[in-house]
JSON list of C-alpha atoms in Angstrom, two decimals:
[
{"chain": "A", "resi": 1, "resn": "UNK", "atom": "CA", "xyz": [36.47, 18.34, 72.07]},
{"chain": "A", "resi": 2, "resn": "UNK", "atom": "CA", "xyz": [35.20, 15.55, 74.31]},
{"chain": "A", "resi": 3, "resn": "UNK", "atom": "CA", "xyz": [32.82, 15.88, 77.20]},
{"chain": "A", "resi": 4, "resn": "UNK", "atom": "CA", "xyz": [33.06, 13.50, 80.14]},
{"chain": "A", "resi": 5, "resn": "UNK", "atom": "CA", "xyz": [29.90, 11.64, 81.05]},
{"chain": "A", "resi": 6, "resn": "UNK", "atom": "CA", "xyz": [28.87, 9.23, 83.74]},
{"chain": "A", "resi": 7, "resn": "UNK", "atom": "CA", "xyz": [26.62, 6.20, 83.47]},
{"chain": "A", "resi": 8, "resn": "UNK", "atom": "CA", "xyz": [24.95, 5.04, 86.65]},
{"chain": "A", "resi": 9, "resn": "UNK", "atom": "CA", "xyz": [22.73, 2.05, 87.18]},
{"chain": "A", "resi": 10, "resn": "UNK", "atom": "CA", "xyz": [19.97, 1.63, 89.72]},
{"chain": "A", "resi": 11, "resn": "UNK", "atom": "CA", "xyz": [20.65, -1.61, 91.53]},
{"chain": "A", "resi": 12, "resn": "UNK", "atom": "CA", "xyz": [17.90, -1.52, 94.15]},
{"chain": "A", "resi": 13, "resn": "UNK", "atom": "CA", "xyz": [14.81, 0.36, 95.16]},
{"chain": "A", "resi": 14, "resn": "UNK", "atom": "CA", "xyz": [13.92, 1.49, 98.63]},
{"chain": "A", "resi": 15, "resn": "UNK", "atom": "CA", "xyz": [10.63, -0.06, 99.68]},
{"chain": "A", "resi": 16, "resn": "UNK", "atom": "CA", "xyz": [7.92, 2.39, 100.66]},
{"chain": "A", "resi": 17, "resn": "UNK", "atom": "CA", "xyz": [7.00, 1.84, 104.29]},
{"chain": "A", "resi": 18, "resn": "UNK", "atom": "CA", "xyz": [3.48, 2.22, 105.66]},
{"chain": "A", "resi": 19, "resn": "UNK", "atom": "CA", "xyz": [1.62, 2.11, 102.35]},
{"chain": "A", "resi": 20, "resn": "UNK", "atom": "CA", "xyz": [-0.95, -0.67, 102.54]},
{"chain": "A", "resi": 21, "resn": "UNK", "atom": "CA", "xyz": [-3.72, 0.64, 100.30]},
{"chain": "A", "resi": 22, "resn": "UNK", "atom": "CA", "xyz": [-5.40, -2.07, 98.30]},
{"chain": "A", "resi": 23, "resn": "UNK", "atom": "CA", "xyz": [-8.43, -2.61, 96.11]},
{"chain": "A", "resi": 24, "resn": "UNK", "atom": "CA", "xyz": [-9.79, -6.09, 95.40]},
{"chain": "A", "resi": 25, "resn": "UNK", "atom": "CA", "xyz": [-12.72, -7.33, 93.33]},
{"chain": "A", "resi": 26, "resn": "UNK", "atom": "CA", "xyz": [-13.92, -10.93, 93.74]},
{"chain": "A", "resi": 27, "resn": "UNK", "atom": "CA", "xyz": [-15.09, -13.48, 92.75]},
{"chain": "A", "resi": 28, "resn": "UNK", "atom": "CA", "xyz": [-14.01, -13.12, 89.15]},
{"chain": "A", "resi": 29, "resn": "UNK", "atom": "CA", "xyz": [-15.71, -14.56, 87.17]},
{"chain": "A", "resi": 30, "resn": "UNK", "atom": "CA", "xyz": [-18.82, -13.37, 88.98]},
{"chain": "A", "resi": 31, "resn": "UNK", "atom": "CA", "xyz": [-22.35, -14.72, 88.85]},
{"chain": "A", "resi": 32, "resn": "UNK", "atom": "CA", "xyz": [-24.81, -13.01, 91.20]},
{"chain": "A", "resi": 33, "resn": "UNK", "atom": "CA", "xyz": [-22.69, -10.53, 93.18]},
{"chain": "A", "resi": 34, "resn": "UNK", "atom": "CA", "xyz": [-19.23, -9.00, 92.98]},
{"chain": "A", "resi": 35, "resn": "UNK", "atom": "CA", "xyz": [-17.50, -7.88, 96.17]},
{"chain": "A", "resi": 36, "resn": "UNK", "atom": "CA", "xyz": [-15.37, -4.75, 96.01]},
{"chain": "A", "resi": 37, "resn": "UNK", "atom": "CA", "xyz": [-12.98, -4.49, 98.95]},
{"chain": "A", "resi": 38, "resn": "UNK", "atom": "CA", "xyz": [-10.93, -1.37, 99.73]},
{"chain": "A", "resi": 39, "resn": "UNK", "atom": "CA", "xyz": [-8.34, -0.96, 102.49]},
{"chain": "A", "resi": 40, "resn": "UNK", "atom": "CA", "xyz": [-6.67, 2.18, 103.83]},
{"chain": "A", "resi": 41, "resn": "UNK", "atom": "CA", "xyz": [-8.63, 4.68, 101.71]},
{"chain": "A", "resi": 42, "resn": "UNK", "atom": "CA", "xyz": [-10.48, 7.81, 102.74]},
{"chain": "A", "resi": 43, "resn": "UNK", "atom": "CA", "xyz": [-13.99, 6.64, 101.86]},
{"chain": "A", "resi": 44, "resn": "UNK", "atom": "CA", "xyz": [-15.40, 10.16, 101.57]},
{"chain": "A", "resi": 45, "resn": "UNK", "atom": "CA", "xyz": [-14.06, 10.57, 98.01]},
{"chain": "A", "resi": 46, "resn": "UNK", "atom": "CA", "xyz": [-14.21, 6.98, 96.76]},
{"chain": "A", "resi": 47, "resn": "UNK", "atom": "CA", "xyz": [-16.58, 5.84, 93.99]},
{"chain": "A", "resi": 48, "resn": "UNK", "atom": "CA", "xyz": [-16.97, 2.93, 91.59]},
{"chain": "A", "resi": 49, "resn": "UNK", "atom": "CA", "xyz": [-18.32, 2.83, 88.06]},
{"chain": "A", "resi": 50, "resn": "UNK", "atom": "CA", "xyz": [-19.32, -0.29, 86.15]},
{"chain": "A", "resi": 51, "resn": "UNK", "atom": "CA", "xyz": [-19.04, -0.16, 82.34]},
{"chain": "A", "resi": 52, "resn": "UNK", "atom": "CA", "xyz": [-19.84, -2.58, 79.54]},
{"chain": "A", "resi": 53, "resn": "UNK", "atom": "CA", "xyz": [-17.28, -3.26, 76.79]},
{"chain": "A", "resi": 54, "resn": "UNK", "atom": "CA", "xyz": [-18.74, -0.47, 74.64]},
{"chain": "A", "resi": 55, "resn": "UNK", "atom": "CA", "xyz": [-17.96, 2.03, 77.39]},
{"chain": "A", "resi": 56, "resn": "UNK", "atom": "CA", "xyz": [-21.57, 2.56, 78.48]},
{"chain": "A", "resi": 57, "resn": "UNK", "atom": "CA", "xyz": [-21.88, 3.44, 82.15]},
{"chain": "A", "resi": 58, "resn": "UNK", "atom": "CA", "xyz": [-24.16, 0.88, 83.81]},
{"chain": "A", "resi": 59, "resn": "UNK", "atom": "CA", "xyz": [-23.78, 1.79, 87.48]},
{"chain": "A", "resi": 60, "resn": "UNK", "atom": "CA", "xyz": [-22.04, 4.47, 89.51]},
{"chain": "A", "resi": 61, "resn": "UNK", "atom": "CA", "xyz": [-22.07, 4.66, 93.29]},
{"chain": "A", "resi": 62, "resn": "UNK", "atom": "CA", "xyz": [-20.22, 6.11, 96.23]},
{"chain": "A", "resi": 63, "resn": "UNK", "atom": "CA", "xyz": [-18.25, 3.56, 98.23]},
{"chain": "A", "resi": 64, "resn": "UNK", "atom": "CA", "xyz": [-19.39, 3.82, 101.85]},
{"chain": "A", "resi": 65, "resn": "UNK", "atom": "CA", "xyz": [-17.62, 0.88, 103.50]},
{"chain": "A", "resi": 66, "resn": "UNK", "atom": "CA", "xyz": [-14.60, -1.37, 103.24]},
{"chain": "A", "resi": 67, "resn": "UNK", "atom": "CA", "xyz": [-16.69, -3.97, 101.39]},
{"chain": "A", "resi": 68, "resn": "UNK", "atom": "CA", "xyz": [-19.28, -3.16, 98.75]},
{"chain": "A", "resi": 69, "resn": "UNK", "atom": "CA", "xyz": [-21.53, -5.75, 97.14]},
{"chain": "A", "resi": 70, "resn": "UNK", "atom": "CA", "xyz": [-22.32, -5.06, 93.47]},
{"chain": "A", "resi": 71, "resn": "UNK", "atom": "CA", "xyz": [-25.29, -6.89, 91.99]},
{"chain": "A", "resi": 72, "resn": "UNK", "atom": "CA", "xyz": [-24.36, -8.71, 88.79]},
{"chain": "A", "resi": 73, "resn": "UNK", "atom": "CA", "xyz": [-27.42, -10.98, 88.61]},
{"chain": "A", "resi": 74, "resn": "UNK", "atom": "CA", "xyz": [-29.34, -8.71, 86.23]},
{"chain": "A", "resi": 75, "resn": "UNK", "atom": "CA", "xyz": [-26.43, -8.40, 83.76]},
{"chain": "A", "resi": 76, "resn": "UNK", "atom": "CA", "xyz": [-25.94, -10.58, 80.71]},
{"chain": "A", "resi": 77, "resn": "UNK", "atom": "CA", "xyz": [-22.95, -12.95, 80.65]},
{"chain": "A", "resi": 78, "resn": "UNK", "atom": "CA", "xyz": [-20.18, -10.77, 79.18]},
{"chain": "A", "resi": 79, "resn": "UNK", "atom": "CA", "xyz": [-17.05, -8.79, 80.04]},
{"chain": "A", "resi": 80, "resn": "UNK", "atom": "CA", "xyz": [-17.40, -5.61, 82.13]},
{"chain": "A", "resi": 81, "resn": "UNK", "atom": "CA", "xyz": [-15.01, -3.02, 83.49]},
{"chain": "A", "resi": 82, "resn": "UNK", "atom": "CA", "xyz": [-15.13, -1.84, 87.09]},
{"chain": "A", "resi": 83, "resn": "UNK", "atom": "CA", "xyz": [-13.34, 1.46, 87.70]},
{"chain": "A", "resi": 84, "resn": "UNK", "atom": "CA", "xyz": [-12.54, 2.73, 91.21]},
{"chain": "A", "resi": 85, "resn": "UNK", "atom": "CA", "xyz": [-11.87, 6.46, 91.55]},
{"chain": "A", "resi": 86, "resn": "UNK", "atom": "CA", "xyz": [-10.75, 8.71, 94.39]},
{"chain": "A", "resi": 87, "resn": "UNK", "atom": "CA", "xyz": [-11.57, 12.42, 93.97]},
{"chain": "A", "resi": 88, "resn": "UNK", "atom": "CA", "xyz": [-12.19, 11.78, 90.23]},
{"chain": "A", "resi": 89, "resn": "UNK", "atom": "CA", "xyz": [-8.73, 10.21, 89.83]},
{"chain": "A", "resi": 90, "resn": "UNK", "atom": "CA", "xyz": [-8.55, 6.62, 88.65]},
{"chain": "A", "resi": 91, "resn": "UNK", "atom": "CA", "xyz": [-7.29, 4.25, 91.35]},
{"chain": "A", "resi": 92, "resn": "UNK", "atom": "CA", "xyz": [-7.80, 0.89, 89.64]},
{"chain": "A", "resi": 93, "resn": "UNK", "atom": "CA", "xyz": [-9.70, -0.72, 86.77]},
{"chain": "A", "resi": 94, "resn": "UNK", "atom": "CA", "xyz": [-10.78, -4.36, 86.89]},
{"chain": "A", "resi": 95, "resn": "UNK", "atom": "CA", "xyz": [-11.81, -6.51, 83.94]},
{"chain": "A", "resi": 96, "resn": "UNK", "atom": "CA", "xyz": [-14.77, -8.50, 85.27]},
{"chain": "A", "resi": 97, "resn": "UNK", "atom": "CA", "xyz": [-16.19, -11.61, 83.62]},
{"chain": "A", "resi": 98, "resn": "UNK", "atom": "CA", "xyz": [-19.90, -12.26, 84.28]},
{"chain": "A", "resi": 99, "resn": "UNK", "atom": "CA", "xyz": [-20.99, -15.91, 83.86]}
]
């Protein structure tokens, strides 16, 4: 007994309109300061956490504006991870190089 089946291919995706949320971290590599820029987010539930490569939390703060300056001057030259969360859900993780 044979069963008929159908194979369909997705040939295009409909672009989502009106979604312009973005998160940027610059300059990377950083020296003294790192700028975290967020667009189109509800800032009331937005936070960032800065971790070293061992996973130790170095800094955690609420994001209160579209641009946040994070001091990197007191950190040793190394690789760090900057995690941005919204209501405890991960939005984006950046690998940051500190010179």
